[in-house]
Coordinates of C-alpha atoms in Angstrom, one line a residue:
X60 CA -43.6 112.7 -45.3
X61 CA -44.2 108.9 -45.2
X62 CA -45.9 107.7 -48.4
X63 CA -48.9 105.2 -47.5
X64 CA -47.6 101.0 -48.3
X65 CA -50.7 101.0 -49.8
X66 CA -49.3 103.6 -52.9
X67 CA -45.6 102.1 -53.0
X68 CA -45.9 99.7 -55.7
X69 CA -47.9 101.8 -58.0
X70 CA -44.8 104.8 -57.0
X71 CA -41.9 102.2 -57.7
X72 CA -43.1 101.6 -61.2
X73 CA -44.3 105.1 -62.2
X74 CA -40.4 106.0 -60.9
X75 CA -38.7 103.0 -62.7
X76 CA -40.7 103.6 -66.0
X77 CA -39.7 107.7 -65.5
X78 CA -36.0 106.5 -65.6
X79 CA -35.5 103.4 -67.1
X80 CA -31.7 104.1 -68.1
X81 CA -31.3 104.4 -64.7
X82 CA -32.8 101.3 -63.5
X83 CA -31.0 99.7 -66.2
X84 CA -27.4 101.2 -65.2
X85 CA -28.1 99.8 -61.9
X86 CA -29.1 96.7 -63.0
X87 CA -25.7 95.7 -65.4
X88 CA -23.6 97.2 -62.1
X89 CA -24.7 95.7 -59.4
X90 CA -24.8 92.3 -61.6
X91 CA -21.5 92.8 -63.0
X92 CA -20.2 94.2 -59.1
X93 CA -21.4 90.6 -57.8
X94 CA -20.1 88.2 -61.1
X95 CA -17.0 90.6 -60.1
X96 CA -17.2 90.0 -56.6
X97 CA -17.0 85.9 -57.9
X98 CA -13.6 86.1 -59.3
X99 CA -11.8 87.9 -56.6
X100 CA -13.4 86.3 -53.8
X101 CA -10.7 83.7 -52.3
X102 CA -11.6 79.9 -52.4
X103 CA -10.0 77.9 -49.7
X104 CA -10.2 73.7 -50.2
X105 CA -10.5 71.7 -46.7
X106 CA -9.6 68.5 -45.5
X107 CA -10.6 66.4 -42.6
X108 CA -9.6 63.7 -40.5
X109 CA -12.2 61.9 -38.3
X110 CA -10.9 60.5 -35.4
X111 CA -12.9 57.8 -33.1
X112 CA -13.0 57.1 -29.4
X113 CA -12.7 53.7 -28.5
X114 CA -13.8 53.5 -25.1
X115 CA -16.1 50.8 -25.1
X116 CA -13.2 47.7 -26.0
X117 CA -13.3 44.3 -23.9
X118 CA -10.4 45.7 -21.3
X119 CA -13.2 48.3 -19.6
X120 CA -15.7 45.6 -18.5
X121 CA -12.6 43.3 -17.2
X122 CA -10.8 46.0 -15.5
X123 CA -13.4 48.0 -13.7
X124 CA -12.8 48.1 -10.3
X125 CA -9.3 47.6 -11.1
X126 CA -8.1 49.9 -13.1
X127 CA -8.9 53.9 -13.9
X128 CA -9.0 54.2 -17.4
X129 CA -7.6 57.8 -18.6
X130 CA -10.7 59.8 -19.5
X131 CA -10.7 62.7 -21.4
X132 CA -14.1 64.7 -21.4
X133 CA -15.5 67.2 -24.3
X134 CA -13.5 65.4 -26.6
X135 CA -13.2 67.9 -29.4
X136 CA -11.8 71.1 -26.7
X137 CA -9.1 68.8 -25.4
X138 CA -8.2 67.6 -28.8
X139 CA -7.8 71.7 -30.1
X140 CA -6.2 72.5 -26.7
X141 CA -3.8 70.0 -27.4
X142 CA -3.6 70.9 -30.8
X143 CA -2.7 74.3 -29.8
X144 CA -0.1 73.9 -28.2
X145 CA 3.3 75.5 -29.0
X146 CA 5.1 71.9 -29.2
X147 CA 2.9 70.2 -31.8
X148 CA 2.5 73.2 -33.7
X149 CA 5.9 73.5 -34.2
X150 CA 6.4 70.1 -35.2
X151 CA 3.8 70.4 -38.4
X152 CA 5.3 74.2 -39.0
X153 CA 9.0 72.7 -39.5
X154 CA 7.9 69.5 -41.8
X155 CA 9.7 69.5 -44.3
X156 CA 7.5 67.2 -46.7
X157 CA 4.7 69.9 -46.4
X158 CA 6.5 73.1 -46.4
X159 CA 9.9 72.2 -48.5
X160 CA 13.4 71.3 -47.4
X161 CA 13.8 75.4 -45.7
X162 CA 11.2 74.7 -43.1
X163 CA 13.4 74.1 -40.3
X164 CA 15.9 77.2 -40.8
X165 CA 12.9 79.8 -40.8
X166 CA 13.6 82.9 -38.0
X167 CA 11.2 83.2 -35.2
X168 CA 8.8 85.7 -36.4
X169 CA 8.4 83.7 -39.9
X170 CA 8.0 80.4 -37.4
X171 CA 5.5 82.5 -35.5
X172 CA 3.4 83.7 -38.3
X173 CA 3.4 80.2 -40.0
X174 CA 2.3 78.9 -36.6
X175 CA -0.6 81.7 -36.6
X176 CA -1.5 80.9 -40.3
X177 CA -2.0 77.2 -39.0
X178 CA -4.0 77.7 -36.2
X179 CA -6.5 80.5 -37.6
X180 CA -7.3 77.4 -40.9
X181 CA -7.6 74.9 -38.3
X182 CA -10.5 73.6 -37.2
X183 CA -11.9 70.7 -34.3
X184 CA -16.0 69.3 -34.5
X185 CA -17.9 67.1 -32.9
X186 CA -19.3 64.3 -35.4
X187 CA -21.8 62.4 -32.6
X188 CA -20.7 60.9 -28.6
X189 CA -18.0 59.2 -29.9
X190 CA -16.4 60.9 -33.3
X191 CA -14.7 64.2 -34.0
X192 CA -13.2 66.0 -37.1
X193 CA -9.8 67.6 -37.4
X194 CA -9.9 70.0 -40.6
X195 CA -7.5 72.3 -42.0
X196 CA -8.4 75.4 -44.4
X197 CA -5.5 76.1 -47.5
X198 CA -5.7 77.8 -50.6
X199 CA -4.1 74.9 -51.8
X200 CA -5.4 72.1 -52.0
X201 CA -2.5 69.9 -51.2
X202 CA -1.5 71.9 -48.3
X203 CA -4.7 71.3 -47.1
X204 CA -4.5 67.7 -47.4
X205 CA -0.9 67.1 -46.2
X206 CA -1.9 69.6 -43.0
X207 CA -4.9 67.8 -42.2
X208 CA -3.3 64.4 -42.3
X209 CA -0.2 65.5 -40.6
X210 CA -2.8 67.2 -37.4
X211 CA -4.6 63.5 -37.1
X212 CA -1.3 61.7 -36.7
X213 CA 0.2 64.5 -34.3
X214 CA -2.9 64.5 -32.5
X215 CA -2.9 60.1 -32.0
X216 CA 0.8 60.8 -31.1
X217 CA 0.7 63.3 -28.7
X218 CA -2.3 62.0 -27.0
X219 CA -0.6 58.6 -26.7
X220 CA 2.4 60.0 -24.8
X221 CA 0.3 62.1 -22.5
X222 CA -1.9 59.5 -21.2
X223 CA 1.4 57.6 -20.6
X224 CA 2.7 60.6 -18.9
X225 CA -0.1 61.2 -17.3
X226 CA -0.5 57.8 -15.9
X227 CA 3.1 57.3 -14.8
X228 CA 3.0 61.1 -13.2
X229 CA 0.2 59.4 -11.2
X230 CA 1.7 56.3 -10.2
X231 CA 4.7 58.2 -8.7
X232 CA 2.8 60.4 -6.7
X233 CA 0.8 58.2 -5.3
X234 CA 3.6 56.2 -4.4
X235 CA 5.7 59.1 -2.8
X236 CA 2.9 59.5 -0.9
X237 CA 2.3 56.2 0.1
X238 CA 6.2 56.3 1.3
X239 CA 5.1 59.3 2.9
X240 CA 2.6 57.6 5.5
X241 CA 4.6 54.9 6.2
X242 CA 6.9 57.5 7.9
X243 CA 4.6 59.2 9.3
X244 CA 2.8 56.1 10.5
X245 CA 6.0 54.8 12.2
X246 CA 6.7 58.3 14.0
X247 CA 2.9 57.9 15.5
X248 CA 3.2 54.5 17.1
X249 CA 7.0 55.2 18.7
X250 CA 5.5 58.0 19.9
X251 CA 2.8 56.0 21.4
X252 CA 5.0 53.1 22.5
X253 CA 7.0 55.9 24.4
X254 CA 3.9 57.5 25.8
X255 CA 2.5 54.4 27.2
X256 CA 5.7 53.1 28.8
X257 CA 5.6 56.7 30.6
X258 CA 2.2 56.7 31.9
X259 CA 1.8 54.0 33.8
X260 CA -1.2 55.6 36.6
X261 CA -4.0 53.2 35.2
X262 CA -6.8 53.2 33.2
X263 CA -9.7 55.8 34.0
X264 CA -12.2 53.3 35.4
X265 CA -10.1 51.4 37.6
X266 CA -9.2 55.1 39.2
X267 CA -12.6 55.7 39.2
X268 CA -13.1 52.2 41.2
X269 CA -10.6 53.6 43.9
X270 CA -12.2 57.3 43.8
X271 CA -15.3 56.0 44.3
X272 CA -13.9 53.4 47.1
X273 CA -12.2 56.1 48.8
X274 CA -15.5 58.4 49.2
X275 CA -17.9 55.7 50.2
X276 CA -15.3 55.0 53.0
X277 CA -14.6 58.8 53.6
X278 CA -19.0 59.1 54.3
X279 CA -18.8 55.7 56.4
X280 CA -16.0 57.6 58.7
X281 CA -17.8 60.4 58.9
X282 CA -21.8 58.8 59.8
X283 CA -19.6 56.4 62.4
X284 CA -17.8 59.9 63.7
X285 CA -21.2 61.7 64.6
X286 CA -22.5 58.5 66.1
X287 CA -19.5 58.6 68.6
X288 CA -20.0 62.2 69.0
X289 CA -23.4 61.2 69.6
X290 CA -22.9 59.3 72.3
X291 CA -20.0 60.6 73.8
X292 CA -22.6 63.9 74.9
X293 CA -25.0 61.4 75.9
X294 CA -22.6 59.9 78.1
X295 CA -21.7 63.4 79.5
X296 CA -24.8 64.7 80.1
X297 CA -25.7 61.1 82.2
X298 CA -22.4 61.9 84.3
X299 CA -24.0 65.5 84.8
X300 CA -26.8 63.5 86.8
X301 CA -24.8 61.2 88.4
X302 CA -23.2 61.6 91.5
X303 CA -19.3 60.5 91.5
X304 CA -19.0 59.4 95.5
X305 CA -21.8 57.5 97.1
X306 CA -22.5 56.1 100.4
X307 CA -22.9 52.4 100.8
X308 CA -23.9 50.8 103.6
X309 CA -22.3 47.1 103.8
X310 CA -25.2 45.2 103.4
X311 CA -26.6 44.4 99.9
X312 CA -29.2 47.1 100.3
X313 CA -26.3 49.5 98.5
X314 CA -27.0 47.8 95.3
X315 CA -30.7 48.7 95.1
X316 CA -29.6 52.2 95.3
X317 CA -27.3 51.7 92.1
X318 CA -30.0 49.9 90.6
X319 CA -32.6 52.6 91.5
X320 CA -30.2 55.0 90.2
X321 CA -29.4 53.6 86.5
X322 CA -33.5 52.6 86.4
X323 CA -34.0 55.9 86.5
X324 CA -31.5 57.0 83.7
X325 CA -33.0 53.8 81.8
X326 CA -36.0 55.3 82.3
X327 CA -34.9 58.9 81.2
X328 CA -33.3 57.7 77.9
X329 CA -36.3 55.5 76.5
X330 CA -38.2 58.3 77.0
X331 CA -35.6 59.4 74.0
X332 CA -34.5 56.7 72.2
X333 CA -35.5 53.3 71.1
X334 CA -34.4 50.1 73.1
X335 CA -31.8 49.6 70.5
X336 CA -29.9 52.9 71.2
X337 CA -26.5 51.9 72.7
X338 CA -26.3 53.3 76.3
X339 CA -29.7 51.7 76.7
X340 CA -28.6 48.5 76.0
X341 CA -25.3 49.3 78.5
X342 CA -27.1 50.4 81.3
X343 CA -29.7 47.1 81.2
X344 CA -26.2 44.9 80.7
X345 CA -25.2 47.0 84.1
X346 CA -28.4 46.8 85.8
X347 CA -28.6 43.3 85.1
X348 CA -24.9 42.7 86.6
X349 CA -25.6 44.5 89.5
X350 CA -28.8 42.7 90.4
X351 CA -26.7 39.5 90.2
X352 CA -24.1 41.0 92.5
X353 CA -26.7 42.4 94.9
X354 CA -28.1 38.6 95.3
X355 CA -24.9 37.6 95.7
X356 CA -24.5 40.1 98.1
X357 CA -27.8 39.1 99.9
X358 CA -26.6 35.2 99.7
X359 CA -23.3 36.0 102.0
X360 CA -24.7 38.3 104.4
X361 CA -27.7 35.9 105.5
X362 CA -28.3 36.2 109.5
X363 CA -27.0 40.0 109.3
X364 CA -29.4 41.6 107.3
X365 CA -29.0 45.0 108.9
X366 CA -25.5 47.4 107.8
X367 CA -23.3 48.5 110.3
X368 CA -22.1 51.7 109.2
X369 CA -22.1 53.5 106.0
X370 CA -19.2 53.9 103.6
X371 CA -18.0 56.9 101.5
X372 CA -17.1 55.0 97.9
X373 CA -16.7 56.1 94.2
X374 CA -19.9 55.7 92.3
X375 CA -19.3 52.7 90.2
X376 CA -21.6 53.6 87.8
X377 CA -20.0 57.3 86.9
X378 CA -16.6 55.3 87.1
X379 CA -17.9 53.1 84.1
X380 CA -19.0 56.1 82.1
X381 CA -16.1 57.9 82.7
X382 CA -14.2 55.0 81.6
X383 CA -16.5 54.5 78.3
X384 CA -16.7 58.2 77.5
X385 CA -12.7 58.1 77.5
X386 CA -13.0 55.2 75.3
X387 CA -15.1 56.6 73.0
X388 CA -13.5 60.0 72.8
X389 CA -10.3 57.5 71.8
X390 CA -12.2 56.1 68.9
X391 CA -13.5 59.8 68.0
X392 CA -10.1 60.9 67.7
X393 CA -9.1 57.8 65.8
X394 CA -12.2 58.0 63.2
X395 CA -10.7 61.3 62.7
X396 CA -7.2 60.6 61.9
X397 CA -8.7 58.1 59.3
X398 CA -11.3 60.8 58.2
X399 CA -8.0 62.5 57.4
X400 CA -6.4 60.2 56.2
X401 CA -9.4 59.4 53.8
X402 CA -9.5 62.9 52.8
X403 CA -6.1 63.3 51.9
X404 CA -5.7 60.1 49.7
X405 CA -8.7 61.5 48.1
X406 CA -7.3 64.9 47.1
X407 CA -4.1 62.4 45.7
X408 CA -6.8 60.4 43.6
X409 CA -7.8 63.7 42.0
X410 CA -4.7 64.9 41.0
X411 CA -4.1 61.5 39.4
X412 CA -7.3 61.5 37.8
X413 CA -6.5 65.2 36.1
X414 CA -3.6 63.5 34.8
X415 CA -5.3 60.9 33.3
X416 CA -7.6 62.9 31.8
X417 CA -4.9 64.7 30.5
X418 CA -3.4 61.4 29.9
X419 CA -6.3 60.2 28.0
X420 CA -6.7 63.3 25.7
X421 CA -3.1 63.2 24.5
X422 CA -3.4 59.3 24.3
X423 CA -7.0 59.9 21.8
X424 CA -4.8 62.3 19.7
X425 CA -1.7 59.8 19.1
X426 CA -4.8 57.2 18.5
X427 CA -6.8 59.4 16.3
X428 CA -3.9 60.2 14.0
X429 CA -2.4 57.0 14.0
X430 CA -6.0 55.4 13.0
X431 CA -6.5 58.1 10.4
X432 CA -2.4 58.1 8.9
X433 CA -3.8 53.9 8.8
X434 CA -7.2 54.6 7.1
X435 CA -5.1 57.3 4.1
X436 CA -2.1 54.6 4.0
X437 CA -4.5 51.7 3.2
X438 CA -6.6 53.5 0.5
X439 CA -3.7 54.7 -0.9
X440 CA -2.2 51.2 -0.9
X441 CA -5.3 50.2 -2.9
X442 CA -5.1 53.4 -5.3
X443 CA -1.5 52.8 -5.9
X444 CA -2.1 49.1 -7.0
X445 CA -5.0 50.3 -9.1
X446 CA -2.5 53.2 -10.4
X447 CA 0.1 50.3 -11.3
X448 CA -2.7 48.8 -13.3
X449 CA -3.5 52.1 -15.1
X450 CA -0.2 52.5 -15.8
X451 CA 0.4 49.6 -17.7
X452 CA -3.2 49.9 -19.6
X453 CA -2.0 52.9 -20.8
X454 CA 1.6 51.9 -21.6
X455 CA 0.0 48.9 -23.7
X456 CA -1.7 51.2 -25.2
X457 CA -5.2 49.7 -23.8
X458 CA -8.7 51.4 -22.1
X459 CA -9.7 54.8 -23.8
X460 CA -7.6 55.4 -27.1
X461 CA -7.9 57.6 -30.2
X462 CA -7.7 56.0 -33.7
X463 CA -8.4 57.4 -37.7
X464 CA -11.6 56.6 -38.3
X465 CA -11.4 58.0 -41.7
X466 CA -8.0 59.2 -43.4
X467 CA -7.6 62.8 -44.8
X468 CA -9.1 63.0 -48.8
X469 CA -7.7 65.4 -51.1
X470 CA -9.7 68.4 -51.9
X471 CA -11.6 68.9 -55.6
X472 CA -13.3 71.6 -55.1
X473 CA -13.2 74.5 -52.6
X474 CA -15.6 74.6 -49.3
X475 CA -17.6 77.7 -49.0
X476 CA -19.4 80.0 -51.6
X477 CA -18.6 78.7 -55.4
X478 CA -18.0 81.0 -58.6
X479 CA -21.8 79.2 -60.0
X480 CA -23.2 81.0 -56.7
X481 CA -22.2 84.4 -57.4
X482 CA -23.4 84.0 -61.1
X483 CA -26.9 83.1 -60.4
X484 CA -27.1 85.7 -57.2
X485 CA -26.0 88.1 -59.4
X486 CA -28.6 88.5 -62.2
X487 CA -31.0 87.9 -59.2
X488 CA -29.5 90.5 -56.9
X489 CA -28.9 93.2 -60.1
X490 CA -32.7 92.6 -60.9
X491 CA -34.1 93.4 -57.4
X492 CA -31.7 96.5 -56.8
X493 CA -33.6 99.1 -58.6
X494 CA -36.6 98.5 -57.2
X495 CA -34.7 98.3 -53.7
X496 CA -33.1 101.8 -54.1
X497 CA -36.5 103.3 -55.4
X498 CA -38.5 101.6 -52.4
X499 CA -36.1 103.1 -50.3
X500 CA -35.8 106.6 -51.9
X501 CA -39.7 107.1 -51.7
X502 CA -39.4 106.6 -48.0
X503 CA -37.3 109.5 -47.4
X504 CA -38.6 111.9 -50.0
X505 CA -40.4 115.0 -49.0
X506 CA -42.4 115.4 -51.7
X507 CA -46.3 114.3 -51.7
X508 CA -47.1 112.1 -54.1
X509 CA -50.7 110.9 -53.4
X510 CA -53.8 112.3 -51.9
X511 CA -54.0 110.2 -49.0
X512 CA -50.6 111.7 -47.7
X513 CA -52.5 115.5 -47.9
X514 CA -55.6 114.0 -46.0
X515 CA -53.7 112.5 -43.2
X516 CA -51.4 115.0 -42.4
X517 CA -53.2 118.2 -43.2
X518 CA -56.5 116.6 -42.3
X519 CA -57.8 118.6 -45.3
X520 CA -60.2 117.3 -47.8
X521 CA -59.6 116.4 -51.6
X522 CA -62.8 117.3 -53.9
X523 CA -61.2 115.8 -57.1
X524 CA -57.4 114.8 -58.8
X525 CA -56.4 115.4 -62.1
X526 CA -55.1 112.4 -63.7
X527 CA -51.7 112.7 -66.1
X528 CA -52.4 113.4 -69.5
X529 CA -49.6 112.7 -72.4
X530 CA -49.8 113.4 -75.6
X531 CA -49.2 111.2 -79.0
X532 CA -45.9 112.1 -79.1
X533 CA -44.6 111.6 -75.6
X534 CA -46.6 108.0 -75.8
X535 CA -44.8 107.7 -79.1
X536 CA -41.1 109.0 -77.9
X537 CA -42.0 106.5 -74.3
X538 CA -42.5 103.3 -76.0
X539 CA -39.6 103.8 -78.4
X540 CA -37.4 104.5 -74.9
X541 CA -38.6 101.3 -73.6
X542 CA -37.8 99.3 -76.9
X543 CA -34.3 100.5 -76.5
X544 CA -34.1 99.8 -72.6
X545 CA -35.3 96.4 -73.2
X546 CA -32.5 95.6 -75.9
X547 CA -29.9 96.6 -74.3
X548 CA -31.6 94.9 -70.8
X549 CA -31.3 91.6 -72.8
X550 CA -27.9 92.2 -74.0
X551 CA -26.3 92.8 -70.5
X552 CA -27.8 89.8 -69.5
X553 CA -26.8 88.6 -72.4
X554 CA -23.4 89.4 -72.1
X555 CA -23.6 88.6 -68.1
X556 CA -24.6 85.0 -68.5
X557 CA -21.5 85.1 -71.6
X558 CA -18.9 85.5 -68.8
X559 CA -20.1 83.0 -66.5
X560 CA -20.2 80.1 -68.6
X561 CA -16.8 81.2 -69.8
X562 CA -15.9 80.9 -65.9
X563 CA -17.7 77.5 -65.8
X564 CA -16.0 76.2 -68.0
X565 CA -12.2 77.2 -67.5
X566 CA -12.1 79.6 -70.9
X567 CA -10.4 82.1 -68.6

């Protein structure tokens, strides 16, 4: 049953003036448990080297652009992961000015543990952007000195190789690389210079020329075809109409007949066609002829005006369309040989413009990865020279370097808690503890102690509470309790403050 916060403090004293002995035991042991706790507990003494990073000297503003200083970011993990390693660790666990003239003939598990012992007192801050602290952690307080100035001086060492290392491991990549793409670079253009002595069908524009050349002569072949076609039924369908023999009497009358004849086919075909159509422009060029013929016809026969007979004769006029129809049937056949002709030298243009095609992608890829083998070769020309430069930073020890900033001091007193600390904590933490164990016993005890505790849990009422009553005697015997309680309170503390200026002050 919870006793109310309002009753504690009232409930602590009633208990710790009920048992004072006991308050006071407690009291001299827990003072005399932490004063105790003050001698045993074990003082280390640390020392630490401060180490700067000089990355802002007069070579960075000269060489950027030029150079690639070696960088080292979150300073104070690369310095303990460096730190850490097997290699330097070994080095400070077998030196023989800090660990004696035996250090370097330990066995394996003793080098191991030593190398353990080192690492768990070691210790790597930040002090700011541009300073850290190496500390070591030792009992002794020249151990702690020698290891911490021995880590500093490993630390400047080893970082000074590795950035040379580093540097130089750099530089010969790059330039095995560089060797690299000039091989490469060479096997790209023989392989071109091959290629284009192979491939000699032209460029793709100039066979496009010819393609296109060949097509628009292929369609003229063909419109020039159905115009003889054309005409060649015209003509046929005119020799349909026209009778092949006629009779002609010998006078010039015969012509008007002929003339009649191919008026009237003039006629038919205008009716058709416009004066510009070809066998209209024949048949006037005929009609024309045979009107001069029939005059001069007429001329010779003057004085005999009338025929004497009639002939049976070829009709002229179907003998010249027969003759132009095989003409043009001659130059139908002929516009298809060269339609042929066309068509075939066409089909040969197509096969040679797949192959360039073909020709043209395989010549982009020999051009593609010659241009990019030329764009990585000449940047890492450029990153090799810069690599050179970086190289020799570093081996002139130059750009972003490590120095001491402030040399390891020898320890005078231990880090951490001191023996004055535990003295004055312990009268302090003695004095308190009763009262803590009593606050903490009330909160677990059963018991009821005040009123409030029946009214809240019981929700029953309290009409009135009976105060304690003591006699003379027990006032008497009560004060004479606390007299003695107080004494012997004043001489543990006493005795308590005895033994810690004894400690001060070296007596033991």
């Amino acid at each position: 049953m919870a006793l109310p916060l309002s009753r504690l403090p009232t409930e602590i004293a009633r208990e710790i003036r009920t048992r004072k002995w006991l308050a006071l035991a407690v009291f001299a042991a827990v003072s005399f448990a932490v004063l105790a706790a003050g001698f045993l507990w074990p003082y280390k003494y640390q020392s630490q080297v401060i180490i700067f990073v000089d990355d802002r000297n007069i070579i960075q503003p000269l060489m950027e652009g030029r150079a690639v200083t070696t960088g080292i970011s979150e300073k104070a993990s690369a310095a303990r992961e460096l730190l850490w390693t097997r290699s330097v660790m070994e080095k400070i666990a077998r030196d023989t000015e800090i660990f004696g003239e035996n250090a370097d003939d330990m066995s394996d598990n003793a080098l191991t543990g030593r190398i353990s012992a080192i690492r768990s007192n070691m210790s790597v801050a930040t002090r700011g952007d541009n300073y850290f602290s190496i500390g070591y952690s030792s009992p002794s307080p020249l151990k702690a000195f020698q290891i911490a100035q021995r880590l500093g001086q490993v630390f400047i060492e080893e970082n000074s190789k590795r950035k040379r290392a580093e540097s130089r491991s750099a530089y010969d990549f790059i330039d095995k690389q560089v060797k690299s793409y000039e091989r490469q670079i060479a096997g790209v253009e023989e392989e071109l210079k091959q290629f284009l002595s192979e491939n000699v069908d032209g460029t793709e524009s100039s066979a496009n020329s010819r393609l296109s050349n060949l097509q628009n002569r292929l369609e003229m072949a063909k419109l020039e075809k159905e115009e003889l076609e054309t005409r060649a039924n015209a003509i046929e369908r005119q020799m349909n109409e026209i009778n092949p023999r006629i009779r002609q009497g010998e006078t010039g009358d015969a012509y008007q007949e002929r003339i009649s004849s191919m008026e009237q086919q003039l006629d038919s075909l205008r009716l058709r066609y416009h004066d510009t159509y070809p066998d209209i422009v024949i048949l006037r060029e005929q009609i024309a002829e045979l009107r001069k013929q029939r005059e001069r016809a007429l001329e010779s026969q003057v004085g005999t005006p009338e025929s004497y007979g009639d002939v049976n004769i070829a009709n002229p006029v179907y003998q010249d369309m027969r003759s132009t129809l095989v003409t043009t049937n001659t130059e139908i056949e002929t516009v298809e040989t060269r339609i042929q002709s066309l068509q075939r030298l066409i089909a040969e243009q197509k096969g040679r413009m797949e192959g360039i095609q073909a020709n043209k992608a395989q010549y982009s890829e020999l051009t593609r990865d010659l241009e990019v083998n030329k764009e990585i070769y000449n940047d890492l020309l450029k990153r090799r020279e810069t690599a050179r430069v970086s190289m020799h930073l570093d081996i002139e020890g130059q750009g972003l370097n490590y120095r001491i900033n402030e040399t390891a001091q020898y320890p005078n007193s231990p880090s951490g808690p001191k023996f004055s600390m535990f003295a004055l904590a312990g009268l302090f933490i003695g004095l308190v503890a009763p009262f803590g164990a009593v606050a903490a016993l009330l909160q677990v005890d059963p018991r009821v102690r005040s009123r409030e505790q029946i009214e809240d849990v019981l929700e029953l009422s309290i009409l009135e509470q009976f105060p304690e009553v003591r006699t003379p005697f027990e006032k008497r015997r009560e004060r004479r309790v606390t007299m003695a309680v107080s004494v012997m309170a004043v001489i543990v503390a006493g005795a308590y403050i005895a033994v810690a200026l004894a400690a001060v002050f070296g007596v033991f």
